[in-house]
């Protein structure tokens, strides 16, 4: 994994900005979880109360969202075996919009003080549907005071895209532009899953999805976008130019609204694979400390040991980060982005939702 060297002036500027962000960060603990699923592919999982129990004092805040896709149980394919994950059946996945109501009702059942620790997200829409933005608006007007973003939702994802009923989404679909435009208007944070390359892509064809993604991001400069997992996956390993691709976005002033999360244990194994991958990743984060967030990507976690295993696996990375970069990636970037979203979305609701308080 290679990287591009910054100028000394740029490095000093980034370090100064990082220190300022760290000093203004109120979060105290190990990390804020910027990528947490309350439910799985059959809409089962942990309650917010259980999540808070697991989070304890170590995780001050976490996103809260379901999974927009439901795994169909086809008896003709798996018999009495009820699949709960997309790799357990050839049956299709279909969009399950009720997940947003489940998240909202579970969130609202908490006392106000405990609600403040969650950052709920809307996920139950089809990003290939021009009505996706209308779904998001409808959820906001039905549950004012709850949501702060949209996602995690998927455009290109290994195995998942080809299984999705109605066909795969596309980065070149105007429905996605309409959705991102509305998110920017409201102030919603966007968490987007899109494989950075197709599985087993050869080097000379690695820029396909990447160029499409950059074009989408550039068209929506007022929308805060988090590219989940830095584009990696179970089969999608780091392409030969992975860190150069990230640097290309991070150093482009037209894409300063684009961030990355380093969630998922499948991603962690690439980063901590050896001393060289740890050092290269740490160098990138140290030079761009305000552009990365930590998330777990656990689905309905109930086991504290497993929940914290992702954070613990990154110990070699934390050891290579500056104190300022470490604080930003683990805590402060989440606080800053989602605090801004809370303020903007609540302001939009007061203007656009008669029932908003």
Coordinates of C-alpha atoms in Angstrom, one line a residue:
X1 CA 0.0 0.0 0.0
X2 CA 1.7 3.2 -1.2
X3 CA 1.1 6.8 -0.4
X4 CA 1.9 10.3 -1.6
X5 CA 4.1 12.6 0.4
X6 CA 2.6 16.0 1.3
X7 CA 4.4 19.3 1.3
X8 CA 5.8 20.5 4.7
X9 CA 3.4 23.4 4.7
X10 CA 0.4 21.2 4.1
X11 CA 1.5 18.8 6.8
X12 CA 1.9 21.6 9.4
X13 CA -1.5 23.0 8.4
X14 CA -3.2 19.6 8.8
X15 CA -1.5 19.1 12.2
X16 CA -2.7 22.5 13.4
X17 CA -6.2 21.8 12.3
X18 CA -6.1 18.4 14.0
X19 CA -5.0 19.8 17.3
X20 CA -7.8 22.4 17.2
X21 CA -10.4 19.8 16.5
X22 CA -9.0 17.6 19.3
X23 CA -9.1 20.5 21.8
X24 CA -12.8 21.2 21.0
X25 CA -13.9 17.6 21.3
X26 CA -16.2 16.8 24.3
X27 CA -16.3 13.1 23.8
X28 CA -14.5 11.0 26.5
X29 CA -13.9 7.3 26.0
X30 CA -12.3 4.9 23.6
X31 CA -14.2 5.7 20.5
X32 CA -17.5 6.9 19.0
X33 CA -19.0 4.2 16.8
X34 CA -19.8 5.7 13.4
X35 CA -21.1 2.5 11.9
X36 CA -23.4 0.4 14.0
X37 CA -26.4 -1.7 12.8
X38 CA -29.1 -2.3 15.4
X39 CA -30.7 -5.1 13.3
X40 CA -29.6 -7.8 10.8
X41 CA -30.8 -9.0 7.4
X42 CA -34.0 -10.4 8.9
X43 CA -34.6 -7.3 11.1
X44 CA -33.5 -8.9 14.3
X45 CA -30.9 -7.7 16.7
X46 CA -30.2 -5.8 19.9
X47 CA -32.4 -3.1 21.5
X48 CA -30.9 0.4 22.1
X49 CA -30.9 -0.4 25.8
X50 CA -28.8 -3.4 25.2
X51 CA -26.5 -1.5 23.0
X52 CA -26.0 1.2 25.7
X53 CA -25.2 -1.6 28.2
X54 CA -22.5 -2.9 25.8
X55 CA -21.2 0.6 25.0
X56 CA -20.8 1.5 28.7
X57 CA -18.4 4.3 29.4
X58 CA -16.1 3.3 26.6
X59 CA -18.3 4.4 23.7
X60 CA -20.0 7.8 24.3
X61 CA -22.0 7.8 21.1
X62 CA -22.9 5.6 18.2
X63 CA -24.9 5.7 15.0
X64 CA -28.2 3.7 15.1
X65 CA -29.5 2.1 11.9
X66 CA -30.9 -1.1 10.6
X67 CA -30.2 -2.8 7.3
X68 CA -32.4 -1.7 4.4
X69 CA -32.4 -5.2 2.8
X70 CA -34.3 -8.2 4.0
X71 CA -33.1 -11.7 3.1
X72 CA -36.0 -13.7 1.7
X73 CA -36.6 -17.1 3.2
X74 CA -37.4 -19.4 0.2
X75 CA -38.4 -22.8 1.5
X76 CA -37.8 -24.2 -2.0
X77 CA -34.1 -23.3 -1.6
X78 CA -33.2 -23.8 2.1
X79 CA -36.2 -25.8 3.4
X80 CA -36.7 -25.3 7.2
X81 CA -33.4 -23.5 7.5
X82 CA -34.1 -19.8 8.0
X83 CA -31.2 -17.8 6.6
X84 CA -30.3 -14.6 8.5
X85 CA -27.4 -13.5 6.3
X86 CA -27.1 -12.8 2.6
X87 CA -24.5 -15.5 2.1
X88 CA -26.7 -18.2 3.5
X89 CA -29.2 -18.4 0.6
X90 CA -29.4 -17.8 -3.1
X91 CA -32.9 -16.2 -2.5
X92 CA -33.0 -12.5 -3.3
X93 CA -32.8 -9.5 -1.0
X94 CA -35.5 -6.9 -1.1
X95 CA -35.9 -3.4 0.4
X96 CA -37.6 -3.3 3.8
X97 CA -38.7 0.2 4.5
X98 CA -40.3 -0.6 7.8
X99 CA -36.8 -0.7 9.3
X100 CA -36.9 3.1 9.7
X101 CA -40.0 2.9 11.8
X102 CA -38.4 0.2 14.0
X103 CA -35.4 2.3 14.6
X104 CA -37.4 5.5 15.3
X105 CA -39.8 3.7 17.8
X106 CA -36.9 2.0 19.6
X107 CA -35.0 5.3 19.8
X108 CA -38.1 7.2 21.1
X109 CA -38.6 4.6 23.8
X110 CA -35.4 5.7 25.5
X111 CA -35.3 8.5 28.1
X112 CA -34.1 11.8 26.5
X113 CA -30.7 11.7 28.2
X114 CA -30.0 8.3 26.7
X115 CA -31.2 9.3 23.2
X116 CA -28.4 11.9 23.1
X117 CA -25.9 9.0 22.8
X118 CA -27.3 7.8 19.5
X119 CA -27.2 9.3 16.0
X120 CA -30.1 7.6 14.1
X121 CA -30.0 7.1 10.4
X122 CA -32.6 6.4 7.7
X123 CA -31.9 3.4 5.5
X124 CA -35.1 1.9 4.2
X125 CA -35.1 3.2 0.6
X126 CA -34.0 1.9 -2.8
X127 CA -31.2 4.2 -4.1
X128 CA -32.2 3.3 -7.7
X129 CA -35.7 4.7 -7.1
X130 CA -36.3 8.4 -8.0
X131 CA -38.8 8.3 -5.1
X132 CA -36.0 7.5 -2.6
X133 CA -35.6 11.2 -1.6
X134 CA -39.4 11.3 -1.0
X135 CA -39.1 8.3 1.3
X136 CA -36.5 10.2 3.4
X137 CA -38.6 13.3 3.5
X138 CA -41.6 11.2 4.6
X139 CA -39.6 9.6 7.4
X140 CA -38.3 13.0 8.6
X141 CA -41.8 14.4 8.7
X142 CA -43.2 11.4 10.5
X143 CA -40.5 11.2 13.1
X144 CA -39.2 14.8 13.6
X145 CA -36.4 15.1 16.1
X146 CA -35.0 11.6 15.5
X147 CA -32.8 11.2 12.5
X148 CA -29.5 12.8 11.6
X149 CA -28.5 11.0 8.4
X150 CA -29.1 8.4 5.7
X151 CA -27.3 5.1 5.4
X152 CA -25.5 2.8 5.5
X153 CA -27.0 2.1 2.0
X154 CA -25.4 0.2 -0.8
X155 CA -24.7 1.0 -4.4
X156 CA -22.1 -1.6 -5.5
X157 CA -21.4 -4.5 -3.1
X158 CA -19.9 -7.9 -3.6
X159 CA -22.7 -10.6 -3.7
X160 CA -25.4 -8.1 -2.4
X161 CA -25.9 -6.1 -5.6
X162 CA -26.6 -9.1 -7.8
X163 CA -29.0 -10.5 -5.3
X164 CA -31.1 -7.4 -4.8
X165 CA -34.6 -7.6 -6.2
X166 CA -35.2 -5.2 -9.0
X167 CA -31.5 -5.2 -10.0
X168 CA -28.4 -3.4 -8.7
X169 CA -28.1 0.3 -8.0
X170 CA -25.7 2.5 -10.0
X171 CA -23.5 5.4 -9.3
X172 CA -24.6 6.9 -12.6
X173 CA -28.3 6.8 -11.7
X174 CA -30.0 10.2 -11.4
X175 CA -32.0 8.7 -8.5
X176 CA -28.8 8.8 -6.4
X177 CA -28.2 12.4 -7.4
X178 CA -31.7 13.4 -6.3
X179 CA -31.2 11.6 -3.0
X180 CA -27.8 13.2 -2.3
X181 CA -29.1 16.6 -3.2
X182 CA -31.9 16.3 -0.7
X183 CA -29.6 15.1 2.0
X184 CA -27.4 18.1 1.4
X185 CA -30.4 20.4 1.6
X186 CA -31.5 19.0 4.9
X187 CA -28.0 18.5 6.4
X188 CA -28.2 14.8 6.7
X189 CA -24.9 12.8 6.9
X190 CA -24.6 10.2 4.2
X191 CA -23.0 6.8 4.9
X192 CA -22.5 5.1 1.5
X193 CA -21.2 1.6 0.8
X194 CA -19.6 1.3 -2.6
X195 CA -16.9 -1.2 -3.5
X196 CA -13.9 0.8 -4.7
X197 CA -13.2 -1.9 -7.4
X198 CA -15.1 -4.9 -8.7
X199 CA -13.9 -8.2 -7.2
X200 CA -10.7 -9.6 -8.8
X201 CA -10.3 -6.5 -10.9
X202 CA -7.0 -6.2 -12.8
X203 CA -4.8 -3.2 -12.3
X204 CA -5.5 -1.6 -15.6
X205 CA -9.3 -1.6 -14.8
X206 CA -9.2 -0.4 -11.2
X207 CA -10.4 3.1 -11.7
X208 CA -13.9 2.3 -13.0
X209 CA -16.0 2.6 -9.9
X210 CA -13.6 5.1 -8.4
X211 CA -14.0 7.6 -11.2
X212 CA -17.8 7.2 -11.1
X213 CA -17.7 7.8 -7.3
X214 CA -15.6 10.9 -7.6
X215 CA -17.9 12.3 -10.2
X216 CA -20.9 11.8 -7.9
X217 CA -19.2 13.3 -4.9
X218 CA -18.1 16.4 -6.9
X219 CA -21.7 17.0 -8.0
X220 CA -22.8 17.3 -4.3
X221 CA -20.3 19.6 -2.5
X222 CA -22.9 20.6 0.1
X223 CA -23.5 17.0 1.2
X224 CA -21.4 15.3 4.0
X225 CA -20.5 11.9 2.6
X226 CA -18.8 9.1 4.5
X227 CA -17.4 6.4 2.2
X228 CA -17.8 3.2 4.3
X229 CA -14.9 0.8 4.8
X230 CA -12.7 3.0 2.4
X231 CA -14.4 1.0 -0.3
X232 CA -13.1 -2.4 0.8
X233 CA -15.0 -5.6 1.5
X234 CA -14.9 -9.4 2.1
X235 CA -13.7 -10.1 -1.4
X236 CA -12.8 -6.6 -2.5
X237 CA -9.2 -6.4 -1.3
X238 CA -7.2 -3.2 -1.4
X239 CA -6.4 -2.5 -5.1
X240 CA -2.8 -1.8 -6.0
X241 CA -3.5 2.0 -5.8
X242 CA -5.8 2.0 -2.8
X243 CA -4.1 4.6 -0.7
X244 CA -3.4 6.7 -3.8
X245 CA -7.1 6.6 -4.6
X246 CA -7.9 7.8 -1.0
X247 CA -5.2 10.5 -1.2
X248 CA -6.6 11.7 -4.5
X249 CA -9.9 12.5 -2.8
X250 CA -8.4 13.8 0.4
X251 CA -6.2 16.3 -1.4
X252 CA -8.8 17.6 -3.8
X253 CA -10.4 20.8 -2.4
X254 CA -13.5 20.1 -4.3
X255 CA -14.0 16.9 -2.3
X256 CA -13.4 18.2 1.2
X257 CA -16.9 17.1 2.1
X258 CA -16.0 13.4 1.6
X259 CA -14.8 11.3 4.6
X260 CA -14.0 7.6 5.1
X261 CA -14.7 5.1 7.9
X262 CA -12.4 2.2 8.8
X263 CA -15.2 0.0 10.0
X264 CA -15.6 -3.8 9.6
X265 CA -13.2 -6.5 10.7
X266 CA -12.8 -7.5 7.1
X267 CA -11.2 -4.0 6.5
X268 CA -9.1 -4.1 9.7
X269 CA -7.3 -7.3 8.6
X270 CA -6.0 -5.5 5.5
X271 CA -4.8 -2.5 7.6
X272 CA -3.1 -4.5 10.3
X273 CA -1.8 -7.2 8.0
X274 CA 1.9 -6.3 8.6
X275 CA 4.1 -3.5 9.8
X276 CA 4.2 -1.9 6.3
X277 CA 0.4 -1.7 5.9
X278 CA 0.0 -0.3 9.4
X279 CA 2.7 2.3 8.7
X280 CA 1.2 3.4 5.4
X281 CA -2.3 3.7 6.8
X282 CA -1.0 5.6 9.9
X283 CA 0.8 8.0 7.6
X284 CA -2.3 8.7 5.6
X285 CA -4.4 9.3 8.8
X286 CA -1.8 11.5 10.4
X287 CA -1.7 13.7 7.3
X288 CA -5.5 13.8 7.0
X289 CA -6.7 13.5 10.7
X290 CA -10.0 15.2 10.3
X291 CA -11.2 12.9 7.4
X292 CA -11.5 9.5 9.0
X293 CA -13.9 7.9 11.5
X294 CA -13.9 4.7 13.4
X295 CA -16.9 2.4 13.3
X296 CA -17.4 -1.3 14.2
X297 CA -20.0 -2.4 11.6
X298 CA -21.2 -4.9 14.0
X299 CA -24.8 -6.1 13.4
X300 CA -27.1 -6.3 16.5
X301 CA -24.2 -7.0 18.8
X302 CA -24.9 -8.6 22.2
X303 CA -21.4 -9.8 23.1
X304 CA -19.2 -7.1 24.6
X305 CA -16.0 -9.0 23.9
X306 CA -16.8 -9.3 20.2
X307 CA -18.1 -5.7 20.1
X308 CA -14.7 -4.3 21.3
X309 CA -12.6 -6.7 19.3
X310 CA -12.6 -4.4 16.2
X311 CA -11.3 -1.5 18.3
X312 CA -8.7 -3.7 20.0
X313 CA -7.5 -5.1 16.6
X314 CA -6.5 -1.6 15.6
X315 CA -4.0 -1.3 18.5
X316 CA -1.0 -1.3 16.2
X317 CA -2.6 1.6 14.2
X318 CA -3.4 3.6 17.3
X319 CA 0.2 3.3 18.4
X320 CA 1.4 4.9 15.1
X321 CA -1.0 7.8 15.2
X322 CA -0.2 11.2 16.7
X323 CA -2.3 12.0 19.8
X324 CA -4.3 14.5 17.8
X325 CA -5.0 12.2 14.9
X326 CA -5.9 9.4 17.3
X327 CA -8.4 11.6 19.1
X328 CA -9.9 12.8 15.9
X329 CA -10.3 9.4 14.2
X330 CA -11.6 7.6 17.4
X331 CA -13.8 10.4 18.8
X332 CA -13.8 13.9 17.6
X333 CA -14.6 13.6 13.9
X334 CA -17.8 11.7 14.7
X335 CA -18.8 14.3 17.3
X336 CA -18.2 17.2 14.9
X337 CA -20.0 15.7 11.9
X338 CA -23.0 14.4 13.7
X339 CA -23.4 17.5 16.0
X340 CA -23.5 19.6 12.8
X341 CA -26.1 17.2 11.4
X342 CA -28.3 17.4 14.5
X343 CA -28.3 21.2 14.3
X344 CA -29.0 21.4 10.6
X345 CA -31.7 18.7 10.5
X346 CA -33.5 20.1 13.5
X347 CA -33.5 23.5 11.8
X348 CA -34.9 22.0 8.6
X349 CA -37.6 20.3 10.6
X350 CA -38.7 23.5 12.3
X351 CA -39.1 25.1 8.9
X352 CA -40.6 22.2 7.0
X353 CA -42.5 20.0 9.6
X354 CA -45.5 21.4 11.3
X355 CA -45.3 18.8 14.1
X356 CA -41.6 19.5 14.8
X357 CA -40.9 20.9 18.3

